[in-house]
mmCIF file of C-alpha atoms in Angstrom:
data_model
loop_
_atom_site.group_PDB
_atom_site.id
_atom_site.type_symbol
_atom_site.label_atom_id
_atom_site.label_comp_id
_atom_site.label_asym_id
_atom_site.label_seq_id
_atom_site.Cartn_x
_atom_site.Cartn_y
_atom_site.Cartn_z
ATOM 1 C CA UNK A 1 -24.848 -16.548 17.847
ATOM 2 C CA UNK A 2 -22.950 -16.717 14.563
ATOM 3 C CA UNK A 3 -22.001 -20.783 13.556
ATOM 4 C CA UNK A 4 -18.758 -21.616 15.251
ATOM 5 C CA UNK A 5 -17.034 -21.740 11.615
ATOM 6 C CA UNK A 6 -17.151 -17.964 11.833
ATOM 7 C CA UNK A 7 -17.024 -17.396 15.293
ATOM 8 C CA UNK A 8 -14.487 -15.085 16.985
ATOM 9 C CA UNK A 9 -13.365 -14.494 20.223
ATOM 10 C CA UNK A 10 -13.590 -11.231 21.571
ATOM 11 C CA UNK A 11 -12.231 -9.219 24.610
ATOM 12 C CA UNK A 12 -14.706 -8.247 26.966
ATOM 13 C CA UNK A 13 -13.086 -7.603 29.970
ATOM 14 C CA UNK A 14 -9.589 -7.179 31.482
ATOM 15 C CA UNK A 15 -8.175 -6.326 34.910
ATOM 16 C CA UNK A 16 -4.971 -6.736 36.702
ATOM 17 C CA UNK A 17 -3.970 -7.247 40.279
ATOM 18 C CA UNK A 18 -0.566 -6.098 41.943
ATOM 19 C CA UNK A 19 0.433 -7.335 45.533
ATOM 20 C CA UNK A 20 1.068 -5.117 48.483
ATOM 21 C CA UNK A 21 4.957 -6.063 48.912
ATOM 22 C CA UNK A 22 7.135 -3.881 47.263
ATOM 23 C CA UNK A 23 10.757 -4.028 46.583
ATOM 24 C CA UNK A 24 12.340 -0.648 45.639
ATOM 25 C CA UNK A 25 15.684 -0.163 43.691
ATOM 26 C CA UNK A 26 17.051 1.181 47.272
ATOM 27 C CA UNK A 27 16.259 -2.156 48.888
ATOM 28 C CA UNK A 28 17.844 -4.022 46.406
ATOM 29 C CA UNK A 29 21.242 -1.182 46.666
ATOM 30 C CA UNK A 30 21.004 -2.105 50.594
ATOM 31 C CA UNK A 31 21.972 -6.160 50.069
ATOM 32 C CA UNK A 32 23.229 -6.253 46.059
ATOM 33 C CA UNK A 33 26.169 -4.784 44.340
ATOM 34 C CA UNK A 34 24.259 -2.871 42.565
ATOM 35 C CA UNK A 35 22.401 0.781 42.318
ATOM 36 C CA UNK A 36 19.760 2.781 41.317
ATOM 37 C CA UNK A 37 21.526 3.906 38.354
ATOM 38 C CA UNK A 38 22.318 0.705 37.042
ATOM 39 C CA UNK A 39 19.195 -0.851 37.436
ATOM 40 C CA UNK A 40 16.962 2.247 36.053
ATOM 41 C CA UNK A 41 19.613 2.484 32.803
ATOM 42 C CA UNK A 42 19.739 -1.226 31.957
ATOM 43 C CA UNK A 43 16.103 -2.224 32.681
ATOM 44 C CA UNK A 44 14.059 0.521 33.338
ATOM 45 C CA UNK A 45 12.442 -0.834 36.332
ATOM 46 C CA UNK A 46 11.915 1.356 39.730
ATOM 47 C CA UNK A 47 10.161 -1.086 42.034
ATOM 48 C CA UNK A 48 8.975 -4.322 41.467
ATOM 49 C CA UNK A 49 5.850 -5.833 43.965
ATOM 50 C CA UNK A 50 6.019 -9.427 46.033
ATOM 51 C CA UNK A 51 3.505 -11.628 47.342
ATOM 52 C CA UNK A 52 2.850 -11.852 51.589
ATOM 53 C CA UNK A 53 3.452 -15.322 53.434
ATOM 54 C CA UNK A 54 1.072 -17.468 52.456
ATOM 55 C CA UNK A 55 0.284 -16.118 49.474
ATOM 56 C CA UNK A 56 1.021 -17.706 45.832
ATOM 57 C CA UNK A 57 0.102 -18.101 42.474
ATOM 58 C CA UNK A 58 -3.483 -19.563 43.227
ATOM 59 C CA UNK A 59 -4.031 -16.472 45.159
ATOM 60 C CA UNK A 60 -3.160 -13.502 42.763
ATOM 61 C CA UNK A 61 -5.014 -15.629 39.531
ATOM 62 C CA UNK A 62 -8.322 -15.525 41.522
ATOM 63 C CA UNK A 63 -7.757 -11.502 42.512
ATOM 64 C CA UNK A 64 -7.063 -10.903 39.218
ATOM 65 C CA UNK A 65 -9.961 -13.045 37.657
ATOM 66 C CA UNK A 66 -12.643 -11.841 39.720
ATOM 67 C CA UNK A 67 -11.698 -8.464 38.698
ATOM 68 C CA UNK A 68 -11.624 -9.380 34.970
ATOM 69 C CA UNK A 69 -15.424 -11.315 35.553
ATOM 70 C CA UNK A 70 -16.348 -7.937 36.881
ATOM 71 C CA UNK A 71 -14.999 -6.022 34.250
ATOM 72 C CA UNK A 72 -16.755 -8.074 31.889
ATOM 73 C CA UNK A 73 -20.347 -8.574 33.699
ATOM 74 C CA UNK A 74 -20.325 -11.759 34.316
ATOM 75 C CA UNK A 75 -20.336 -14.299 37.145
ATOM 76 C CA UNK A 76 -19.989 -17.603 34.786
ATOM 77 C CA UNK A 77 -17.391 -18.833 32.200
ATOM 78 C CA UNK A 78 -17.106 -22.635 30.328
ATOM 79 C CA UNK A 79 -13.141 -22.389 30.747
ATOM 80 C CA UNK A 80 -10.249 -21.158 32.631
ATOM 81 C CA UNK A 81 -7.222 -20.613 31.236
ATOM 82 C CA UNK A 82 -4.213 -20.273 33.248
ATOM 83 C CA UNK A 83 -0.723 -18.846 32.378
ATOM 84 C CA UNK A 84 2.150 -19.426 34.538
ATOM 85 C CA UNK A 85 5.918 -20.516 34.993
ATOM 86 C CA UNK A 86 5.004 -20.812 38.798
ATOM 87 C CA UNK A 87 2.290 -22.628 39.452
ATOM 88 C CA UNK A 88 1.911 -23.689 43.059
ATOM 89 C CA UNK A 89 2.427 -27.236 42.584
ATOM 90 C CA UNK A 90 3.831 -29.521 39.649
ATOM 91 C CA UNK A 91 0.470 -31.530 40.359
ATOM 92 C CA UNK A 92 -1.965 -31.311 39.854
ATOM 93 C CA UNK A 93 -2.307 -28.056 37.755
ATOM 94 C CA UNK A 94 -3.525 -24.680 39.331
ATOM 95 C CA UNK A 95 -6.088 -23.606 37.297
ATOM 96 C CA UNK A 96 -9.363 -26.289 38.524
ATOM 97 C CA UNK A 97 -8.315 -24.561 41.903
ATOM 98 C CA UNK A 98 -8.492 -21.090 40.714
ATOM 99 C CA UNK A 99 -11.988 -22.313 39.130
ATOM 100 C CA UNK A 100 -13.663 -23.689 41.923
ATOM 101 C CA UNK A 101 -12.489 -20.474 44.475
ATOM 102 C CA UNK A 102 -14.033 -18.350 42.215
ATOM 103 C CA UNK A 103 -17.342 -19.988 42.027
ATOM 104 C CA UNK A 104 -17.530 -20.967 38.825
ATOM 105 C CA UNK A 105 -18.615 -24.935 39.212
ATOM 106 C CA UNK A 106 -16.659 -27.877 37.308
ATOM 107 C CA UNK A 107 -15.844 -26.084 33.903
ATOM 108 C CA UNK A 108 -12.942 -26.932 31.874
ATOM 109 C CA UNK A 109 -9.661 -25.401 33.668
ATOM 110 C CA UNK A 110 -6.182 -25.898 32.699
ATOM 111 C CA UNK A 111 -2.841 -24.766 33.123
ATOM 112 C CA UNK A 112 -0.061 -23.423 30.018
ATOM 113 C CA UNK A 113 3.794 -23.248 30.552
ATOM 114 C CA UNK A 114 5.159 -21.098 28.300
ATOM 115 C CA UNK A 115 6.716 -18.153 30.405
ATOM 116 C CA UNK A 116 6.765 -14.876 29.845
ATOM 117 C CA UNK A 117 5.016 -16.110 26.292
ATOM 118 C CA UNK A 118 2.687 -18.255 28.657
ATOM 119 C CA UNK A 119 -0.721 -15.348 27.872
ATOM 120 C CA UNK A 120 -0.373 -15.592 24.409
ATOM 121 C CA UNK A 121 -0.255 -19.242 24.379
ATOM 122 C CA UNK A 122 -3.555 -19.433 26.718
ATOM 123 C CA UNK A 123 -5.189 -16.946 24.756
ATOM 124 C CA UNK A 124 -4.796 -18.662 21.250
ATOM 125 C CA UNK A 125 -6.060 -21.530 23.553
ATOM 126 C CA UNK A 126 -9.454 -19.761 24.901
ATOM 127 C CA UNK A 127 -9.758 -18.463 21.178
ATOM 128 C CA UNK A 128 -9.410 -22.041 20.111
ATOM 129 C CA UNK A 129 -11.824 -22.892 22.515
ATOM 130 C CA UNK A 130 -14.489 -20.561 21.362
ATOM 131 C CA UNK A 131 -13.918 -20.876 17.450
ATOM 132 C CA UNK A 132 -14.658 -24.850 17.893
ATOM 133 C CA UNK A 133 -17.765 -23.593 19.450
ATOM 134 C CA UNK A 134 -16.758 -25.472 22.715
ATOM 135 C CA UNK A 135 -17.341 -22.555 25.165
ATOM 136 C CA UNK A 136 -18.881 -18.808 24.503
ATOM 137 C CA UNK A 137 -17.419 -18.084 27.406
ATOM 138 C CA UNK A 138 -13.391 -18.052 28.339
ATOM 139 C CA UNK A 139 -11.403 -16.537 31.332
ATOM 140 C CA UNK A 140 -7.566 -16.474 30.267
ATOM 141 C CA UNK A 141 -5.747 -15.392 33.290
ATOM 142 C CA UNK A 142 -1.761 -14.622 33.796
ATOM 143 C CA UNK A 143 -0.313 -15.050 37.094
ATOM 144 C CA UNK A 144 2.943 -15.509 38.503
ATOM 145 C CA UNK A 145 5.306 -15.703 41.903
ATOM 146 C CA UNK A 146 8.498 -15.449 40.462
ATOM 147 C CA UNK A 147 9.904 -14.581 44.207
ATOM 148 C CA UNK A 148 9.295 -17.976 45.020
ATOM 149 C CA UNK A 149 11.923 -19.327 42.445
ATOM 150 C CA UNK A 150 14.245 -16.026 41.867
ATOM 151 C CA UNK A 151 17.956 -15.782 43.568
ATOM 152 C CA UNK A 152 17.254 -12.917 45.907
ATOM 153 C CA UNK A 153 21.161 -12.907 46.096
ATOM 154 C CA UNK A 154 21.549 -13.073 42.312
ATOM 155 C CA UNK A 155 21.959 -9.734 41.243
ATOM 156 C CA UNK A 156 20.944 -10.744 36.709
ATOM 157 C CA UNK A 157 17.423 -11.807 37.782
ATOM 158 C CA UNK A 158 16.791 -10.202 41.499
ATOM 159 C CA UNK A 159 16.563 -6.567 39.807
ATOM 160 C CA UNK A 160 14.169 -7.628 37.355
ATOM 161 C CA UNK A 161 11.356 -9.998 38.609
ATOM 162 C CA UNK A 162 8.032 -9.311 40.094
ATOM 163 C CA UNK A 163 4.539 -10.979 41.395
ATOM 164 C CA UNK A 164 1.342 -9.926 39.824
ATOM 165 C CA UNK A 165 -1.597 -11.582 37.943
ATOM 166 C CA UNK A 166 -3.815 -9.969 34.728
ATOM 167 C CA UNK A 167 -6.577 -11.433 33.297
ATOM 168 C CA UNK A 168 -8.750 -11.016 30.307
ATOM 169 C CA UNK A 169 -12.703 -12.635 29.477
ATOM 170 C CA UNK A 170 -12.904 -13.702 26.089
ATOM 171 C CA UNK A 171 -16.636 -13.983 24.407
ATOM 172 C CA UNK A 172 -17.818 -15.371 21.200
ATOM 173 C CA UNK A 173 -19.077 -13.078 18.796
ATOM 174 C CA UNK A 174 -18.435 -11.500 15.143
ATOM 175 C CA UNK A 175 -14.781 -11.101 13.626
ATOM 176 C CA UNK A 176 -15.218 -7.374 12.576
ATOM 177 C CA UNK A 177 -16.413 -5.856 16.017
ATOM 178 C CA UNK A 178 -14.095 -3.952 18.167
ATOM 179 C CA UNK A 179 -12.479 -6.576 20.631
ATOM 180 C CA UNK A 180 -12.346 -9.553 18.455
ATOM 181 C CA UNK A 181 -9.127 -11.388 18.711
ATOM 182 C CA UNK A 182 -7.188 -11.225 15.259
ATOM 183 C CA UNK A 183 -4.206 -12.920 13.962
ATOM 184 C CA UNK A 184 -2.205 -14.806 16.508
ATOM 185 C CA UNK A 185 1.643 -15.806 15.568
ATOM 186 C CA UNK A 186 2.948 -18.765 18.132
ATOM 187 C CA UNK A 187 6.392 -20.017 17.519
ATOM 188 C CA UNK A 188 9.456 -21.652 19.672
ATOM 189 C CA UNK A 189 13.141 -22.788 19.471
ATOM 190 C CA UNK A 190 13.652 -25.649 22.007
ATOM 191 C CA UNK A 191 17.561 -25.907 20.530
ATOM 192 C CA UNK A 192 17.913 -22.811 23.504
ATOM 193 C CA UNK A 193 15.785 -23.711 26.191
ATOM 194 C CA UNK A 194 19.096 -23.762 28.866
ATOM 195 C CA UNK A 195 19.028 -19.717 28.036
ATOM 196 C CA UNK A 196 16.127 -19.149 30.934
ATOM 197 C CA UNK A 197 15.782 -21.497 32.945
ATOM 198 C CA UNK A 198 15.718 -23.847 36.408
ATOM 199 C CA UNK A 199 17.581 -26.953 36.495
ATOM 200 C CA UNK A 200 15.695 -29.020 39.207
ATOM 201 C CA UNK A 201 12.321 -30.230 40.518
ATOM 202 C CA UNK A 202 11.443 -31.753 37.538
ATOM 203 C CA UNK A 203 11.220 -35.435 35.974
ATOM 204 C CA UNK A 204 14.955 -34.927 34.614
ATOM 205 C CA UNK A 205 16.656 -34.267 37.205
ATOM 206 C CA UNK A 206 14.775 -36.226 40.148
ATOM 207 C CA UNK A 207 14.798 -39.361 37.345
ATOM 208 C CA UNK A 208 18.875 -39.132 37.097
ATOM 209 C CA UNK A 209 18.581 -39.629 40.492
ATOM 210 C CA UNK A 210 21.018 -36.803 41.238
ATOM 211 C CA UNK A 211 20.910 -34.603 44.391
ATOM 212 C CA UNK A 212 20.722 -30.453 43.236
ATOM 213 C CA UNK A 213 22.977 -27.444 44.543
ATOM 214 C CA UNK A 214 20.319 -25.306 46.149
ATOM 215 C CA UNK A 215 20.672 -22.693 43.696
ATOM 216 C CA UNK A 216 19.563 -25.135 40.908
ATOM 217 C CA UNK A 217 16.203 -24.133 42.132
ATOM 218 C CA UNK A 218 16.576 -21.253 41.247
ATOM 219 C CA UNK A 219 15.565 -19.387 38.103
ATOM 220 C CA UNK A 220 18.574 -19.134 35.543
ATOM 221 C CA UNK A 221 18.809 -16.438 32.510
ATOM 222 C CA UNK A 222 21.302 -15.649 30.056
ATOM 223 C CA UNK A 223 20.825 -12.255 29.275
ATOM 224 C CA UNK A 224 22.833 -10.955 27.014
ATOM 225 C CA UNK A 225 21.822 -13.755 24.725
ATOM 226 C CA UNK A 226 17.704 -13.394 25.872
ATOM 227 C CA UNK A 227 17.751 -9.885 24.911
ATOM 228 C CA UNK A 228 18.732 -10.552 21.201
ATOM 229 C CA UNK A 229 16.561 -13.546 20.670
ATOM 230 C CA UNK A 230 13.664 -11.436 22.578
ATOM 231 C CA UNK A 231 14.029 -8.725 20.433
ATOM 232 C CA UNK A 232 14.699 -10.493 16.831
ATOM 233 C CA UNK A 233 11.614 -12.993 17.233
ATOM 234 C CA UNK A 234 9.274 -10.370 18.762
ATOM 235 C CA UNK A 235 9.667 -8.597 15.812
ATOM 236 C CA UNK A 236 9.386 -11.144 13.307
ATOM 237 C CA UNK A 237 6.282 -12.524 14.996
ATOM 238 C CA UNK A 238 4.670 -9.183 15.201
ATOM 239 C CA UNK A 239 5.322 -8.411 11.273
ATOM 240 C CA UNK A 240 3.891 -11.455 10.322
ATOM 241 C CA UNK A 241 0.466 -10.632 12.321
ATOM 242 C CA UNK A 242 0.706 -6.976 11.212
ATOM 243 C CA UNK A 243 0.277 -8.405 7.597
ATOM 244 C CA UNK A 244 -2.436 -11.096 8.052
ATOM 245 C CA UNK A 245 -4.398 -8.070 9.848
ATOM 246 C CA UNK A 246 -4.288 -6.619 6.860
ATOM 247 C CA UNK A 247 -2.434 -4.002 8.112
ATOM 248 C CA UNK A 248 0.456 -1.500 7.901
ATOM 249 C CA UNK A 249 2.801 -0.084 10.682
ATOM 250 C CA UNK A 250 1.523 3.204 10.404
ATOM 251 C CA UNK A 251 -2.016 1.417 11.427
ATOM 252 C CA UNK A 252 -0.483 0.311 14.719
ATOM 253 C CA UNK A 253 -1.791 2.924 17.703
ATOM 254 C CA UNK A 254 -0.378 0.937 20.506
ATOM 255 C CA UNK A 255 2.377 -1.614 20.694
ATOM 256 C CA UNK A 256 2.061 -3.874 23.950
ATOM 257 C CA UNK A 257 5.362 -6.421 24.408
ATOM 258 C CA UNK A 258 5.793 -8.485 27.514
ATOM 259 C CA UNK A 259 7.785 -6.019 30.105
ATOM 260 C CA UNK A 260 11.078 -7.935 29.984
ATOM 261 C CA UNK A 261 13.222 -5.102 29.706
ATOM 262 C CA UNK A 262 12.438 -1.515 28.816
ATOM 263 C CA UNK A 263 15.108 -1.377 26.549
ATOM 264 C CA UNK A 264 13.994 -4.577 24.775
ATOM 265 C CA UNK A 265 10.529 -3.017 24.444
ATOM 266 C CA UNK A 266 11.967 0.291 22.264
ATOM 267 C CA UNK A 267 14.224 -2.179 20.341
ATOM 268 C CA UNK A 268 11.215 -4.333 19.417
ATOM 269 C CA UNK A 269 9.220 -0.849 18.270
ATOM 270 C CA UNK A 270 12.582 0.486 16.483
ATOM 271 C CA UNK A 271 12.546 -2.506 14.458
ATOM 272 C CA UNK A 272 9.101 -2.522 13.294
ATOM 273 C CA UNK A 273 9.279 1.321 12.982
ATOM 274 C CA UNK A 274 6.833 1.646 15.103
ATOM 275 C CA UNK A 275 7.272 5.702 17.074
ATOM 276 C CA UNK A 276 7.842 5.097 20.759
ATOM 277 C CA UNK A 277 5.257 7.277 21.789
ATOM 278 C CA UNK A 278 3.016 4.491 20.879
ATOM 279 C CA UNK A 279 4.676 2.207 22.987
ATOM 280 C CA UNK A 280 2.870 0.939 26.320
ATOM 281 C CA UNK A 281 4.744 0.656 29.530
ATOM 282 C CA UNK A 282 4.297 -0.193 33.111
ATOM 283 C CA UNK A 283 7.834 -1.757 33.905
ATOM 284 C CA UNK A 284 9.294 1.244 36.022
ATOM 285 C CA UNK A 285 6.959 0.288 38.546
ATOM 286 C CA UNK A 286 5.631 -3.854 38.183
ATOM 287 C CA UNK A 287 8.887 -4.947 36.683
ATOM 288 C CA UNK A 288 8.911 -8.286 34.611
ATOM 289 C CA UNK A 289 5.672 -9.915 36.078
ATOM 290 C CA UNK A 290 5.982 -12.496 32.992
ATOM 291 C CA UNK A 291 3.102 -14.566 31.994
ATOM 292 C CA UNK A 292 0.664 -11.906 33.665
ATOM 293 C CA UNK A 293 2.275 -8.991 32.080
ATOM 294 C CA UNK A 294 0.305 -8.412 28.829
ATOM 295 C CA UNK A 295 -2.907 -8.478 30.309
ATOM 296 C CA UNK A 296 -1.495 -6.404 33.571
ATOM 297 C CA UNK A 297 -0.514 -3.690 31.162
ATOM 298 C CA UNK A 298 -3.399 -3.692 29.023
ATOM 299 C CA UNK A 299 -5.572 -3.273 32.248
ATOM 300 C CA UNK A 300 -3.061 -0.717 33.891
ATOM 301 C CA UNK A 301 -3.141 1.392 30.415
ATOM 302 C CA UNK A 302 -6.658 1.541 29.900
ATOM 303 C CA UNK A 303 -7.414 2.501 33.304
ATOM 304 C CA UNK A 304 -5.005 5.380 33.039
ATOM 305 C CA UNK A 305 -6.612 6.323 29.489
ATOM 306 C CA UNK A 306 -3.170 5.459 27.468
ATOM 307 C CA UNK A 307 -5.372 2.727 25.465
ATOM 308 C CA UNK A 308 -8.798 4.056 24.326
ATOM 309 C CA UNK A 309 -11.417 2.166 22.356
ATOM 310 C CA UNK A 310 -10.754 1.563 18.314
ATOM 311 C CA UNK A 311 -7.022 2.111 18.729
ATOM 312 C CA UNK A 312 -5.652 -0.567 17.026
ATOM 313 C CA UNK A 313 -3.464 -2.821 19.715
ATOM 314 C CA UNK A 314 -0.147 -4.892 18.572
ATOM 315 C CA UNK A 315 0.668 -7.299 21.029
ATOM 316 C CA UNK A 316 4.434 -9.605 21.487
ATOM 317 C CA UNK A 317 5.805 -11.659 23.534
ATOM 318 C CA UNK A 318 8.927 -13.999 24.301
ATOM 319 C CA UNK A 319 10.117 -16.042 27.004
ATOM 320 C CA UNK A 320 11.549 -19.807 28.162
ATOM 321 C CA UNK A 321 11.322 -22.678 26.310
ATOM 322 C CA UNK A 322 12.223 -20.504 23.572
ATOM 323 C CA UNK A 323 8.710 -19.357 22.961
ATOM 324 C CA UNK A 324 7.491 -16.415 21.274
ATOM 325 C CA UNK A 325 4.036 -14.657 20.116
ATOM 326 C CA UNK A 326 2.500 -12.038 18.712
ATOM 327 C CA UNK A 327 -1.342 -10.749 17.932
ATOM 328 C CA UNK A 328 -3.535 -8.056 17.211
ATOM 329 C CA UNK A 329 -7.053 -6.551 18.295
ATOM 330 C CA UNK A 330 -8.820 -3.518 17.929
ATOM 331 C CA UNK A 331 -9.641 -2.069 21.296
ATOM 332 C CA UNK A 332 -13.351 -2.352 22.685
ATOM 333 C CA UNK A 333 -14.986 -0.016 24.968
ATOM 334 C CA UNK A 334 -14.332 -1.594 28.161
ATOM 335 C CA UNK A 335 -14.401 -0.864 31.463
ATOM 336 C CA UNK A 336 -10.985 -1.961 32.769
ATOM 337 C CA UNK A 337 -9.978 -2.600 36.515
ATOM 338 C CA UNK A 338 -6.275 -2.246 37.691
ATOM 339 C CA UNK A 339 -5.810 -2.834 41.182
ATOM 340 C CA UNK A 340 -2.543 -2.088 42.653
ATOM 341 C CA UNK A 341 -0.458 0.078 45.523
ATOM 342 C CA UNK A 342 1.963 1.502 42.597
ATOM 343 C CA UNK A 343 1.653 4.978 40.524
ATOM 344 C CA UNK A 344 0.596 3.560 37.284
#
């Protein structure tokens, strides 16, 4: 192996997992003001999928993550990287659970908050990890429950959330072979974190010593003001990776953005220039799964052929905190596994 000053990370498997619960558009019609048509035109999501009693976040990482291991050969990793806004308890983190259920002994595991910009943020960290020549070997999983902490009764967020976990292996090797990690653009804007968020359950709030309504445990989202922060620092993010890859728009094959909002998605490419038919999608039928929805719809669109090796792959992200991301890669020829009960 190359000396870890030149060492890059490289994708070598990926796989997502979908839960069997789903919520259509007409269940949400039966118990929301709302409708098909309103949901369909505003977010382009059909169905969105929910976890079973007893199930959480611990639960859908490890589906998703054995998958991925498979995907990528392997039984054995150094780290675990976890990605989620909902992890199954404040403490300890979920990721040294997710570790030991899948076998893989006392490596290094840890948990990133960082929303629906939580994969990006473990993924620069399992590239870190493998450029410092600490591990050859990284799973960087994304994995959320947002029915746990979503308002079934509020109709902004209700519509629009899902469960599902994706995961990807990353493995050392050379920077110009297909798979290697490129650029990665991290940035955030703290001055806006009340814009998504939930108000109690943490240190500030049990610290004031102040009792919370029940809906304060709830998630929270201004959307109206999301969707133009979404789509202004997506797009600057993503530029600024499309030129340290050396690149041009017109090199970009396939542009993958979190699955906030479909319409968010073709603003993002319309602002780059980027054609829409080179756009990736799986929202009509996952809807916003967050942290684990860039590597859910890289697995879901090479399984379905819609990402094929050597195109070259623009990811972007953005979500609470304010956080935001954006990278690149040049596909590999993997073997990806999607498992899920939806018509991807």
């Amino acid at each position: 192996m190359n000396d870890h000053r030149t060492r890059a990370a490289v994708l070598a498997g990926v796989a997502g997992w979908v839960p069997p619960g789903t919520v259509t558009n007409a269940d949400l019609e039966a118990r929301l003001d709302t409708t098909d048509d309103w949901i369909r035109s505003r977010t382009g999501i059909a169905e969105r999928h929910t976890v079973p009693p007893g199930m959480a976040t611990r639960e859908l990482a490890v589906e998703a993550g054995r998958l991925a291991l498979k995907s990528a050969g392997r039984d054995d990793v150094d780290a675990v990287v976890l990605a989620t806004a909902t992890p199954d308890r404040l403490c300890p983190a979920t990721a040294p659970e997710v570790a030991s259920a899948l076998g893989l002994g006392p490596v290094a595991a840890h948990d990133v908050a960082a929303v629906c910009a939580g994969f990006l943020y473990a993924l620069s960290a399992g590239v870190g990890a493998i450029a410092a020549g600490f591990a050859d070997h990284v799973l960087v999983i994304g994995a959320e429950t947002f029915s746990a902490i979503v308002d079934p009764e509020d109709r902004n967020t209700a519509v629009i959330f899902g469960d599902a976990a994706g995961a990807v292996v990353l493995r050392a090797g050379d920077p110009d072979e297909p798979g290697a990690i490129g650029p990665i653009r991290l940035g955030s804007d703290g001055t806006h974190s009340d814009l998504i968020q939930i108000p109690a359950g943490g240190a500030r709030q049990r610290a004031a010593r102040t009792v919370p309504e029940p809906s304060d445990h709830h998630l929270r989202m201004q959307g109206r003001k999301v969707y133009r922060h979404a789509k202004e620092r997506m797009a600057q993010s993503a530029r600024e990776v499309i030129e340290r890859s050396g690149w041009t728009v017109e090199d970009v094959d396939r542009l993958a953005t979190h699955q906030a909002n479909a319409r968010i998605s073709e603003a993002v490419a319309d602002e780059l220039g980027v054609p829409r038919d080179r756009v990736l999608s799986n929202i009509e039928h996952v809807g916003n799964t967050s942290a684990a929805s860039l590597p859910l719809l890289l697995a879901d669109s090479a399984a379905a052929g819609r990402l094929r090796p050597n195109d070259r792959v623009l990811l972007a992200a953005f979500g609470g905190g304010l956080a935001w991301g954006a990278a690149s890669l040049t596909w590999p020829d993997v073997t990806a596994l999607a498992v899920h009960t939806y018509r991807g």
